[in-house]
PDB file of C-alpha atoms in Angstrom:
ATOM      1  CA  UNK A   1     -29.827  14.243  15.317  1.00  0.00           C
ATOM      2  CA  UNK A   2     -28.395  10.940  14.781  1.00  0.00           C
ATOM      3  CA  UNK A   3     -27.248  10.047  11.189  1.00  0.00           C
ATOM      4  CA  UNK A   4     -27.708   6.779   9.260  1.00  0.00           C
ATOM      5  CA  UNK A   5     -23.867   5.939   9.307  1.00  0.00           C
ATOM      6  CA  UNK A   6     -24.036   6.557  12.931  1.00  0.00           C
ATOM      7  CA  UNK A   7     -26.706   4.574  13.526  1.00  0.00           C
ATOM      8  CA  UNK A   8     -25.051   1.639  11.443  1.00  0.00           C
ATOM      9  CA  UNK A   9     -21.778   1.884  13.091  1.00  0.00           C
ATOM     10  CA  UNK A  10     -23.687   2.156  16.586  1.00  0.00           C
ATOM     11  CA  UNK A  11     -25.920  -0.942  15.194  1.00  0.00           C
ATOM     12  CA  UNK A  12     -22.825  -3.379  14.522  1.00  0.00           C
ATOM     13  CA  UNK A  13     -20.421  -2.153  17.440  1.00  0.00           C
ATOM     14  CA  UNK A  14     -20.077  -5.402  20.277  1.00  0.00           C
ATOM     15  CA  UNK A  15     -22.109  -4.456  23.171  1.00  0.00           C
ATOM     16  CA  UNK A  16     -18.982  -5.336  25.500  1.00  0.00           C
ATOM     17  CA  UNK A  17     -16.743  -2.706  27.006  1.00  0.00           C
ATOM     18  CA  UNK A  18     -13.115  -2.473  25.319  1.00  0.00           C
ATOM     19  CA  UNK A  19     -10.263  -3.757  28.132  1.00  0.00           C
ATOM     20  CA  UNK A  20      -7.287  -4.037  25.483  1.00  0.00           C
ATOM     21  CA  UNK A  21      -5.344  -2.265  22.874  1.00  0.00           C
ATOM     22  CA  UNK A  22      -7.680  -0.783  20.032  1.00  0.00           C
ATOM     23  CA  UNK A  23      -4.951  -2.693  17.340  1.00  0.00           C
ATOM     24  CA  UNK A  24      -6.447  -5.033  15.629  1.00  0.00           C
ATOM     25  CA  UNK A  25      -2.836  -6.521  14.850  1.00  0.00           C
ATOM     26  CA  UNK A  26      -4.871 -10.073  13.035  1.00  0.00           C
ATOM     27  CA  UNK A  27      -6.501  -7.815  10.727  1.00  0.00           C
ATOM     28  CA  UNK A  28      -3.298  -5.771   9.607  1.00  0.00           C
ATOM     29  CA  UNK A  29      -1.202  -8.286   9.507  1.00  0.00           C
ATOM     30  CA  UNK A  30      -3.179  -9.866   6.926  1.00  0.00           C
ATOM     31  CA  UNK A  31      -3.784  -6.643   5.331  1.00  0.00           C
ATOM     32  CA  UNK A  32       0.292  -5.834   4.930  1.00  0.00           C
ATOM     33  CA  UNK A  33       0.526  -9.534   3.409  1.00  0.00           C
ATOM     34  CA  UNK A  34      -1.754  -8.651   0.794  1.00  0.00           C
ATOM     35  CA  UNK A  35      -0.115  -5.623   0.090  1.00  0.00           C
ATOM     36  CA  UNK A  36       3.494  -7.219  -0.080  1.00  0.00           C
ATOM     37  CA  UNK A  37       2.258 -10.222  -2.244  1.00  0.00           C
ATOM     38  CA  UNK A  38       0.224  -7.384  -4.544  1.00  0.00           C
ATOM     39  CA  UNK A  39       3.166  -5.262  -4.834  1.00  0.00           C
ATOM     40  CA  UNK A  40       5.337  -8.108  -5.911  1.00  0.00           C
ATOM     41  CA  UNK A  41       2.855  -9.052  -8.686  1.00  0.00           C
ATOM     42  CA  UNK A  42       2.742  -5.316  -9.864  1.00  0.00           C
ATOM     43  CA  UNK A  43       6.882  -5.788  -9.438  1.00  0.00           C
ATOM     44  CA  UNK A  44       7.285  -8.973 -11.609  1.00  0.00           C
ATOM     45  CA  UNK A  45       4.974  -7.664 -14.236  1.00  0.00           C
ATOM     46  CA  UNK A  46       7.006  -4.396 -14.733  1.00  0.00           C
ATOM     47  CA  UNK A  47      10.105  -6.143 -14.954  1.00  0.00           C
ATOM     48  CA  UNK A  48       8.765  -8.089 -17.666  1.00  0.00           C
ATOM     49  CA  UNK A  49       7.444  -4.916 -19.530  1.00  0.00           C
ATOM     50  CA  UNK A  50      11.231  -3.280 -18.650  1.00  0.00           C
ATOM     51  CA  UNK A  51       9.652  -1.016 -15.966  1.00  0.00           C
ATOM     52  CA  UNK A  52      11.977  -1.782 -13.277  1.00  0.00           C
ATOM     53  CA  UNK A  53      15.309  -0.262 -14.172  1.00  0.00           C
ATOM     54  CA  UNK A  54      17.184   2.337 -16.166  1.00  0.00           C
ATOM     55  CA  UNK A  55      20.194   2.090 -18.073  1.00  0.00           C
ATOM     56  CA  UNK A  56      22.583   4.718 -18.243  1.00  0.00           C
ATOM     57  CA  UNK A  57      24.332   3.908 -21.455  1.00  0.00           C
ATOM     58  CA  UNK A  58      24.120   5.525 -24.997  1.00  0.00           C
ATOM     59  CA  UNK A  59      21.833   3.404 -27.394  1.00  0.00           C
ATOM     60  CA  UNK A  60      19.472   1.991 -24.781  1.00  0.00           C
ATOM     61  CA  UNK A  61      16.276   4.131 -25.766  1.00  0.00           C
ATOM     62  CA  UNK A  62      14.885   7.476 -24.404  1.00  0.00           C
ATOM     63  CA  UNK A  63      16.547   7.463 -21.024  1.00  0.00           C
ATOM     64  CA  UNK A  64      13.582  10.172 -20.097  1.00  0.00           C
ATOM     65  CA  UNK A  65      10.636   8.086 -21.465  1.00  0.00           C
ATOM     66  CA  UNK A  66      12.154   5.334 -19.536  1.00  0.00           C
ATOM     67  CA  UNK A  67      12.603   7.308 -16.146  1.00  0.00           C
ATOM     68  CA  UNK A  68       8.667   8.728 -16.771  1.00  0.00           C
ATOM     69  CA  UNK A  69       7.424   4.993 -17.455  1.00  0.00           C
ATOM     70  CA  UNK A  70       9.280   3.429 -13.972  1.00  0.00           C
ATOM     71  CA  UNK A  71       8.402   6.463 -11.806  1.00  0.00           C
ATOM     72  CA  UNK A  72       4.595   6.105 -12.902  1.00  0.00           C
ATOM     73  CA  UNK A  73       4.749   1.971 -12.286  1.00  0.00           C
ATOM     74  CA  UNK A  74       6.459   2.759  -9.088  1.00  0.00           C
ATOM     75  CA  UNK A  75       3.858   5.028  -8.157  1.00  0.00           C
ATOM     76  CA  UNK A  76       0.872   2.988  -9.569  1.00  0.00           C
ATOM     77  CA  UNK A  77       2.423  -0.075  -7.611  1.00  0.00           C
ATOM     78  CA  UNK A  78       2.846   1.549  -4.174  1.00  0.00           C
ATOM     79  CA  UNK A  79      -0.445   3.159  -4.030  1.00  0.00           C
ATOM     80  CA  UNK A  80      -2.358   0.403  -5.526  1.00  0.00           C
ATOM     81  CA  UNK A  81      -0.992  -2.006  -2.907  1.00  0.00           C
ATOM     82  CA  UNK A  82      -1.201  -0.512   0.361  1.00  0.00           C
ATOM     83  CA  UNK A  83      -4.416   0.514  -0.742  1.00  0.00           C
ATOM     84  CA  UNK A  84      -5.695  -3.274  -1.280  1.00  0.00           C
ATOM     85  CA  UNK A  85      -4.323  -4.301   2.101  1.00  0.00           C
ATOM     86  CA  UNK A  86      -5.806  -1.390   3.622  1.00  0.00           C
ATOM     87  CA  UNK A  87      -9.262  -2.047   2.440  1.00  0.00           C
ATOM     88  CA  UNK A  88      -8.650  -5.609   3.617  1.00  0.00           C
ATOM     89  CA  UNK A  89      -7.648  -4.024   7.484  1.00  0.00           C
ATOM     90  CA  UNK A  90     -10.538  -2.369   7.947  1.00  0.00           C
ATOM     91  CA  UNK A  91     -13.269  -4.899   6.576  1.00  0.00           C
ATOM     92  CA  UNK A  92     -11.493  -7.290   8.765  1.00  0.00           C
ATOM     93  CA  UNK A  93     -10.752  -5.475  11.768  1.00  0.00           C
ATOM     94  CA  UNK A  94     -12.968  -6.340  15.179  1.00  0.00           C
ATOM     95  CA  UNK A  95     -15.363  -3.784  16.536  1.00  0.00           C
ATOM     96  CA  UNK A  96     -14.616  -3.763  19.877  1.00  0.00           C
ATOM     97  CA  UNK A  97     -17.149  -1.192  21.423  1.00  0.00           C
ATOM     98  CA  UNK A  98     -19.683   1.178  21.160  1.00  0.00           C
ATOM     99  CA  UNK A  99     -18.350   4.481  20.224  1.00  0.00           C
ATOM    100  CA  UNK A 100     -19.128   7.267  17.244  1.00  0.00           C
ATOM    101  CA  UNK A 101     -19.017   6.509  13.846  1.00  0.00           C
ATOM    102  CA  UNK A 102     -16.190   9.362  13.372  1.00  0.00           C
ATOM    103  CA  UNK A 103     -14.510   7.551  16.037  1.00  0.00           C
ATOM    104  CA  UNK A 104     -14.947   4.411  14.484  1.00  0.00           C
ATOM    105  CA  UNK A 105     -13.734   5.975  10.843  1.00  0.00           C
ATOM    106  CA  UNK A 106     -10.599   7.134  12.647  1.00  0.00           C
ATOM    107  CA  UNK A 107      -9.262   3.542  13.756  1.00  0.00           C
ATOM    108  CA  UNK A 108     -10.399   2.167  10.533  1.00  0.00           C
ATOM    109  CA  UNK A 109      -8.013   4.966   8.602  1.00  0.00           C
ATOM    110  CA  UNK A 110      -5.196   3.964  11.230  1.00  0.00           C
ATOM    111  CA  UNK A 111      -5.158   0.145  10.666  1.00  0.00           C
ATOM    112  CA  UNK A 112      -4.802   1.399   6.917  1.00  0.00           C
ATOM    113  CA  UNK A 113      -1.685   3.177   8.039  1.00  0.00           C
ATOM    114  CA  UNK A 114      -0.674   0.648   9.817  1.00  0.00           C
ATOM    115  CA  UNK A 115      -0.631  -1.592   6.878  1.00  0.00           C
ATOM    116  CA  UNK A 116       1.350   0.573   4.926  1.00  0.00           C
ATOM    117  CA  UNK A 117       4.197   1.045   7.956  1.00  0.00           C
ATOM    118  CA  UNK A 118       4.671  -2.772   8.386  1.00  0.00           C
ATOM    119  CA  UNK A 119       4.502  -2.929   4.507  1.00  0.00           C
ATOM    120  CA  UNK A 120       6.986  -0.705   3.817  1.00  0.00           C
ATOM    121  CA  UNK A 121       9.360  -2.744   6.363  1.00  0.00           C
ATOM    122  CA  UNK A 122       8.536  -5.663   4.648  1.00  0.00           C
ATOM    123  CA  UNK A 123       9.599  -4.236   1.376  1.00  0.00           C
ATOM    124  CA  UNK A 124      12.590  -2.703   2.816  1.00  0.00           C
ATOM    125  CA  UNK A 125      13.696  -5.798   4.853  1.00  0.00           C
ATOM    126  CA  UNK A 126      13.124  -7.919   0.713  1.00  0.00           C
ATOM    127  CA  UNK A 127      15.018  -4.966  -0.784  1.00  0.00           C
ATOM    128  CA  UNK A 128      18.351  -5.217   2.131  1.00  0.00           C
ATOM    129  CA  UNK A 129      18.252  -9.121   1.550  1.00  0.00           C
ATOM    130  CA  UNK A 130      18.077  -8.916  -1.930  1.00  0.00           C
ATOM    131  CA  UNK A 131      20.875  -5.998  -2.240  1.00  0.00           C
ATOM    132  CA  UNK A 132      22.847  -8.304   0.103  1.00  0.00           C
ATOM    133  CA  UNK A 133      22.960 -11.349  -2.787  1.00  0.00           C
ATOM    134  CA  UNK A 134      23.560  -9.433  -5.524  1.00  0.00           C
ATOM    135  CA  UNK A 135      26.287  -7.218  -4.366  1.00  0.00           C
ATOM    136  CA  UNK A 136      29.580  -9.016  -5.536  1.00  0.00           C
ATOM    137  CA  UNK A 137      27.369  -9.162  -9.366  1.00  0.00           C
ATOM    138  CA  UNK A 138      27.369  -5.451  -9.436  1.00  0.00           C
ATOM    139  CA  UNK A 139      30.634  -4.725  -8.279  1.00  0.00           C
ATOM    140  CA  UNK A 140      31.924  -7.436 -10.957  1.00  0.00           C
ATOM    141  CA  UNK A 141      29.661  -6.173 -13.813  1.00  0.00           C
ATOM    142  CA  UNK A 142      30.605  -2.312 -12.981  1.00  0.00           C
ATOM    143  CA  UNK A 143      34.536  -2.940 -12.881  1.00  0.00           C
ATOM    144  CA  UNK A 144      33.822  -4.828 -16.355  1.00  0.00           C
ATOM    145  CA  UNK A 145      31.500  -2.008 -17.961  1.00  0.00           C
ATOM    146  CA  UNK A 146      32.764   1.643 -16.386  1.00  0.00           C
ATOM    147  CA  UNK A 147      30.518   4.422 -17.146  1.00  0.00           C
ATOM    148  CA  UNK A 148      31.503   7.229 -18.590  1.00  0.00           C
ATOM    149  CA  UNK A 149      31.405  10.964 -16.783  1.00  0.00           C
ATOM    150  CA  UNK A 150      28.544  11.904 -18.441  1.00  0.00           C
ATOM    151  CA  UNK A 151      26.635   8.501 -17.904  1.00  0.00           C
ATOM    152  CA  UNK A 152      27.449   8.504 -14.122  1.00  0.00           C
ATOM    153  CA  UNK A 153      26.192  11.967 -13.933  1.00  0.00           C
ATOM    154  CA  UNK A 154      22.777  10.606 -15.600  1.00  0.00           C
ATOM    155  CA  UNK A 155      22.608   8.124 -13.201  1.00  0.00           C
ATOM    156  CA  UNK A 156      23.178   9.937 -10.018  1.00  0.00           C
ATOM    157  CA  UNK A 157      20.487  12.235 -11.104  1.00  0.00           C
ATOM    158  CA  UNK A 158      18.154   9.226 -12.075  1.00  0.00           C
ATOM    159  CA  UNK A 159      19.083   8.453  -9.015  1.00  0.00           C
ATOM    160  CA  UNK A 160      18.145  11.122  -6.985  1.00  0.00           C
ATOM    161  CA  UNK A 161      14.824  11.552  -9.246  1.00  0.00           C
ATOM    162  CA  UNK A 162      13.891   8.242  -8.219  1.00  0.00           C
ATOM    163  CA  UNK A 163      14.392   8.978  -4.125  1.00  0.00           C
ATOM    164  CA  UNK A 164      11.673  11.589  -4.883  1.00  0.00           C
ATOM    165  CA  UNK A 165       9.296   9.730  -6.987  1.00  0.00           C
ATOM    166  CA  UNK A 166       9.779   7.127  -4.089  1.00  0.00           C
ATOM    167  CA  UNK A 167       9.141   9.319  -1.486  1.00  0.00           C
ATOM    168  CA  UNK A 168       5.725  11.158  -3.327  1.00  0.00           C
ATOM    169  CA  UNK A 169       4.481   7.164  -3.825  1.00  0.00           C
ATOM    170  CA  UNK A 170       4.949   6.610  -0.023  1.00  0.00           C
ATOM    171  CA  UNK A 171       2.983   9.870   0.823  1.00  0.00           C
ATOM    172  CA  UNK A 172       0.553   8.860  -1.569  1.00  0.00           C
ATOM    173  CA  UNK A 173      -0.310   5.561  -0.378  1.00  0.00           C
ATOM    174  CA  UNK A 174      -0.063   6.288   2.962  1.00  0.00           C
ATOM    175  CA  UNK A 175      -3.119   8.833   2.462  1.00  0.00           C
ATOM    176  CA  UNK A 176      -4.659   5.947  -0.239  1.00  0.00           C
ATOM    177  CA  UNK A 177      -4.271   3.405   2.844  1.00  0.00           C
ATOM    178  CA  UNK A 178      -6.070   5.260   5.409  1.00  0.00           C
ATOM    179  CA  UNK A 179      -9.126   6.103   2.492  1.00  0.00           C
ATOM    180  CA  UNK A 180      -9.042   2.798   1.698  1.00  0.00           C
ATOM    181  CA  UNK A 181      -9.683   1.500   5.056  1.00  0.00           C
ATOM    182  CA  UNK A 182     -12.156   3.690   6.258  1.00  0.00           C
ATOM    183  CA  UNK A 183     -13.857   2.175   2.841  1.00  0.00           C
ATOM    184  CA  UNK A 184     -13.496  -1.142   4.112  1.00  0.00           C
ATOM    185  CA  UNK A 185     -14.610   0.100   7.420  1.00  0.00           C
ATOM    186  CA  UNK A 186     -17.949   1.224   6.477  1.00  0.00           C
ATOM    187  CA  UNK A 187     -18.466  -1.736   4.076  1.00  0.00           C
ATOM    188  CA  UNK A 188     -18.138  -3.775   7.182  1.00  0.00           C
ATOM    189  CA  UNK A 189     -20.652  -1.935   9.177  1.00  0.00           C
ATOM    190  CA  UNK A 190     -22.944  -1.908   6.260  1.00  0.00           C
ATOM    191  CA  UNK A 191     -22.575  -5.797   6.012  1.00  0.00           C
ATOM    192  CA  UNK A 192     -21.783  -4.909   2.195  1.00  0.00           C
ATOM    193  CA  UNK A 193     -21.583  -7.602  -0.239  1.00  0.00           C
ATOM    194  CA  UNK A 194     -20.405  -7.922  -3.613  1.00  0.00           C
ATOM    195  CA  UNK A 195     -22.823 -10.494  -5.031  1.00  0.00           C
ATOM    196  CA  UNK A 196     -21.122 -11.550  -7.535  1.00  0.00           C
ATOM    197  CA  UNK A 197     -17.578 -11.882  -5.617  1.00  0.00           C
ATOM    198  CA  UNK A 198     -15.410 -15.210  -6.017  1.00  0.00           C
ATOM    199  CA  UNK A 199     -18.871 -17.020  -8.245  1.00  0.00           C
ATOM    200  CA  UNK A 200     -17.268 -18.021 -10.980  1.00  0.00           C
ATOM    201  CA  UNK A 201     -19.579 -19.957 -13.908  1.00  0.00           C
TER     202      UNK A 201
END
């Protein structure tokens, strides 16, 4: 027996029979621009709130406090980001046959993951540029202010607490992307509309 989200999806698939590639690279391009440019405004709020960094010297505050309250923005940005542009992947992407609505869920889900892979090289190809121009500053500002053994210990294991908290945010949005645009996915087959959206009086 057919079900109602199968009958929707079936309802606002194109009648036309698919010749091409089943990317809908339009729809996730825009998606991963949305996620860069909401990831940067996540990014430029922390830093203002001292979330992006951690300093391994004496005197600077609870170097644990600091190290929970940047892993939990990291995480909260990553997630939070890919998930917007994968929500805006699958509301945009083109149906381009008839097929089943699991079907139809499934290519949704992989735009979102596609969003967060061209994302992440976004953000990675930012992060190389900007490592690039500030290189010679470190180096200068590290020969002027040595850390101690202790201190470099801290920050090598900062360090290495960070690669993970990186890593679990990745994981994490990547499943977040996919949910998010099989969301989008079935708000465009419902034709769903938030009413009040962009009316401002």
């Amino acid at each position: 027996m057919e079900t109602q989200s199968e009958r929707i999806a079936q309802a606002s698939a194109p009648r036309a029979l698919h010749d091409g590639s089943y990317a809908d690279w339009s729809a996730i391009m825009v998606g991963a621009v949305i996620a860069a440019g909401t990831a940067s405004v996540f990014t430029t709020f922390g830093t203002g709130l001292g979330l992006s960094s951690i300093s391994p010297y004496s005197g600077e505050g609870s170097a644990l406090a600091a190290m929970l309250g940047v892993g939990l923005w990291m995480i909260w940005t990553t997630v939070s980001s890919v998930m917007v542009g994968g929500y805006v992947a699958g509301r945009m992407r083109r149906r381009v046959d008839a097929t089943t609505a699991d079907e139809v869920a499934i290519r949704d889900g992989i735009h979102g993951l596609a969003v967060w892979g061209v994302t992440i090289l976004l953000g990675a190809l930012l992060i190389g540029l900007a490592a690039d121009a500030t290189a010679a500053d470190t180096v200068s500002t590290a020969a002027a202010a040595p850390l101690s053994d202790a201190a470099a210990r801290l920050a090598r294991n900062y360090s290495v607490a960070s690669s993970f908290v990186a890593s679990a945010s990745l994981f994490i949005g990547a499943a977040g992307a996919y949910w998010a645009a099989e969301m989008g996915g079935r708000h465009r087959n419902e034709n769903k509309v938030f009413a009040r959206f962009g009316v401002w009086i």
